[in-house]
Short mmCIF file of C-alpha atoms and ligand atoms in Angstrom, two decimals:
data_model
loop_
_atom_site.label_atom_id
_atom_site.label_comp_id
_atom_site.label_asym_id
_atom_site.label_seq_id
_atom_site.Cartn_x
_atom_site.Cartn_y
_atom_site.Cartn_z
CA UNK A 1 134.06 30.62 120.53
CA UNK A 2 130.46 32.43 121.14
CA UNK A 3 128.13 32.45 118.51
CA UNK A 4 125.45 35.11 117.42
CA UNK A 5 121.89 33.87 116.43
CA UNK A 6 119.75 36.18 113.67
CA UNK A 7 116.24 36.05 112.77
CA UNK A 8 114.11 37.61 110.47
CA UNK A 9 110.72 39.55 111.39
CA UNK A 10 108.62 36.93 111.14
CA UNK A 11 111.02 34.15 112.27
CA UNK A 12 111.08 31.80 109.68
CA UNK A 13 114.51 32.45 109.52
CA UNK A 14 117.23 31.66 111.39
CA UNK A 15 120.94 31.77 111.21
CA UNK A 16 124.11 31.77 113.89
CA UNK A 17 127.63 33.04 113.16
CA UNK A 18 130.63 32.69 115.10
CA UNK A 19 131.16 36.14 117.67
CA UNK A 20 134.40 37.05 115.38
CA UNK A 21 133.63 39.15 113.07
CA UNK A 22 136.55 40.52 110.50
CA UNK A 23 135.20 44.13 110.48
CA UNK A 24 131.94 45.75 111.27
CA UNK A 25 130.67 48.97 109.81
CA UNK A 26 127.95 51.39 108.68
CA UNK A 27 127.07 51.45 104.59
CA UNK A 28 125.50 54.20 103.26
CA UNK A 29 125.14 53.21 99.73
CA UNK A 30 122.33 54.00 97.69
CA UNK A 31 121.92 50.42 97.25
CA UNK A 32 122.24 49.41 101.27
CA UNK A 33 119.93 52.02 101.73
CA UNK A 34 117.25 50.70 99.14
CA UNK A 35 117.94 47.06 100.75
CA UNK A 36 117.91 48.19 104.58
CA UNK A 37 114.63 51.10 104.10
CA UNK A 38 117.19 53.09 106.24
CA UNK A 39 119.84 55.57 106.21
CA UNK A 40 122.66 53.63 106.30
CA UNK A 41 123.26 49.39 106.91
CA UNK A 42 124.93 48.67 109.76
CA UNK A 43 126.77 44.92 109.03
CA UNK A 44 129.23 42.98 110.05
CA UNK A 45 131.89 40.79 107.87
CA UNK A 46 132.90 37.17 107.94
CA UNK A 47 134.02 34.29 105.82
CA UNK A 48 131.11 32.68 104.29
CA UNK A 49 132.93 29.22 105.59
CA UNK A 50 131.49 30.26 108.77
CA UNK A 51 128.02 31.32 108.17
CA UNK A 52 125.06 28.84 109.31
CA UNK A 53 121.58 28.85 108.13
CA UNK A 54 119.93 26.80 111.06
CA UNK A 55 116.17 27.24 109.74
CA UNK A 56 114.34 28.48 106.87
CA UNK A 57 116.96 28.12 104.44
CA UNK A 58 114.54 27.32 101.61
CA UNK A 59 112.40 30.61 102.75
CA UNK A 60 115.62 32.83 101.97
CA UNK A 61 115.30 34.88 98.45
CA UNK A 62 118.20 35.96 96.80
CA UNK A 63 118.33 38.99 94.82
CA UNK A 64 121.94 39.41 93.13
CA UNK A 65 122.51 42.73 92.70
CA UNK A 66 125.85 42.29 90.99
CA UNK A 67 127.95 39.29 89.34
CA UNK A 68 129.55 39.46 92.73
CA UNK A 69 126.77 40.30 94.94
CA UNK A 70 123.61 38.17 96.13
CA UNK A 71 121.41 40.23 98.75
CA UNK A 72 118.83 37.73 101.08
CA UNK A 73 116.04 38.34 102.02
CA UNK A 74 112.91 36.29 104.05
CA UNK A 75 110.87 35.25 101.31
CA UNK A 76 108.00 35.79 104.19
CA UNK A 77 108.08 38.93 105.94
CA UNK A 78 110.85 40.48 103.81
CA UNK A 79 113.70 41.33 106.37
CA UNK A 80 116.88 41.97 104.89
CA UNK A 81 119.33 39.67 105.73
CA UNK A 82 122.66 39.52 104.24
CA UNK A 83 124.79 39.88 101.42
CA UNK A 84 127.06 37.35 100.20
CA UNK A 85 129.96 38.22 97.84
CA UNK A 86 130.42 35.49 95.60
CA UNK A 87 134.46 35.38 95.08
CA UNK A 88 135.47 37.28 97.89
CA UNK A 89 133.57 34.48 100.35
CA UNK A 90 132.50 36.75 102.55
CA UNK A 91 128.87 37.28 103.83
CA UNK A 92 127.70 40.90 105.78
CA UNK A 93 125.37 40.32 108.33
CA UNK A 94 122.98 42.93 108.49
CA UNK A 95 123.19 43.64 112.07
CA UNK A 96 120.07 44.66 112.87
CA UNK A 97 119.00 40.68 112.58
CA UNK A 98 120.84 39.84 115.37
CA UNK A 99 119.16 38.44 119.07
CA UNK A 100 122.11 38.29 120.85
CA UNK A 101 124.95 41.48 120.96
CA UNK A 102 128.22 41.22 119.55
CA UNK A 103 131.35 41.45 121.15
CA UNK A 104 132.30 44.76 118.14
CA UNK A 105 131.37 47.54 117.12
CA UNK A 106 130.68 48.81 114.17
CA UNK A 107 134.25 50.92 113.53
CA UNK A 108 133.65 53.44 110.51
CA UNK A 109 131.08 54.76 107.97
CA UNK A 110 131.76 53.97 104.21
CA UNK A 111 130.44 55.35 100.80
CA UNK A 112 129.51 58.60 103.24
CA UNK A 113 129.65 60.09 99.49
CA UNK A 114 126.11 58.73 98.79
CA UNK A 115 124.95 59.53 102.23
CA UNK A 116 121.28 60.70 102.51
CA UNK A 117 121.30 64.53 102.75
CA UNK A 118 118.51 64.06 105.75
CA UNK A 119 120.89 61.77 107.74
CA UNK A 120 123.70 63.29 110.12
CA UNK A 121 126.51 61.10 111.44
CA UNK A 122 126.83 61.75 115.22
CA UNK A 123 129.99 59.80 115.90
CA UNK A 124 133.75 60.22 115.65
CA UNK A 125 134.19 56.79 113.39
CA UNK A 126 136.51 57.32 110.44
CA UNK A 127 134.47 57.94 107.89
CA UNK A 128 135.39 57.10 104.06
CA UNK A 129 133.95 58.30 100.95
CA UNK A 130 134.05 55.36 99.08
CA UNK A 131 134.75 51.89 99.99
CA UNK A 132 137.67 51.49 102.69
CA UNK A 133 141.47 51.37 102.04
CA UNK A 134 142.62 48.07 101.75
ZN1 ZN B 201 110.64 36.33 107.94
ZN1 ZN B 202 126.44 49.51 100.85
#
């Protein structure tokens, strides 16, 4: 198994995940779209089980935007990390952290309903209004 490293901005923060993630996709939430300063969040899924904070764990902040939802950030320089969903176990990587490339893609665009009315979509990726079929 290959694994991805992350880092924040400033570099305080680092983190590795296995190259296997369970979906990838583009968010564009209102509330990825506060968190990212973008358009849309690109991030990838996997089970929190497999998620490593190698350095600056206690320079992480956690925000939780839900009862489900935590969103990190680098306490530092302010990067957005990652969100981990509480009962679900699953953290999304934001994927623009990332140093090395991942072996996916990201594969569709969700909550397009909340999409930015400046941003265009230029690809052929499913795209779904809300969250994805199950
Ligand atoms: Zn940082
Ligand atoms: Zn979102």
């Amino acid at each position: 198994m290959d694994f991805l490293t992350g880092s924040c901005l400033c570099g305080r923060v680092t983190l590795r995940v296995p190259d296997d993630f369970e979906y990838m996709g583009n968010c564009h939430c209102s509330e990825c779209r506060k968190f990212s300063g973008s358009d849309y969040a690109a991030v990838g899924g996997i089970d929190s089980a497999k998620f490593e904070l190698t350095n600056g764990a206690d320079n992480v902040s956690y925000y939780r935007k839900s009862a489900e939802t935590d969103v990190a950030f680098c306490s530092t320089c302010g990067s957005s990390l990652f969100s981990r969903k509480r009962t679900a176990r699953k953290h999304n990587i934001r994927l623009g952290i990332l140093d090395d490339a991942p072996s996916a893609r990201p594969a569709f665009h969700i909550h397009t309903a909340s999409r930015a009315s400046w941003s265009t979509i230029c690809d052929d990726l499913p795209q779904f209004e809300h969250a994805p079929p199950q």
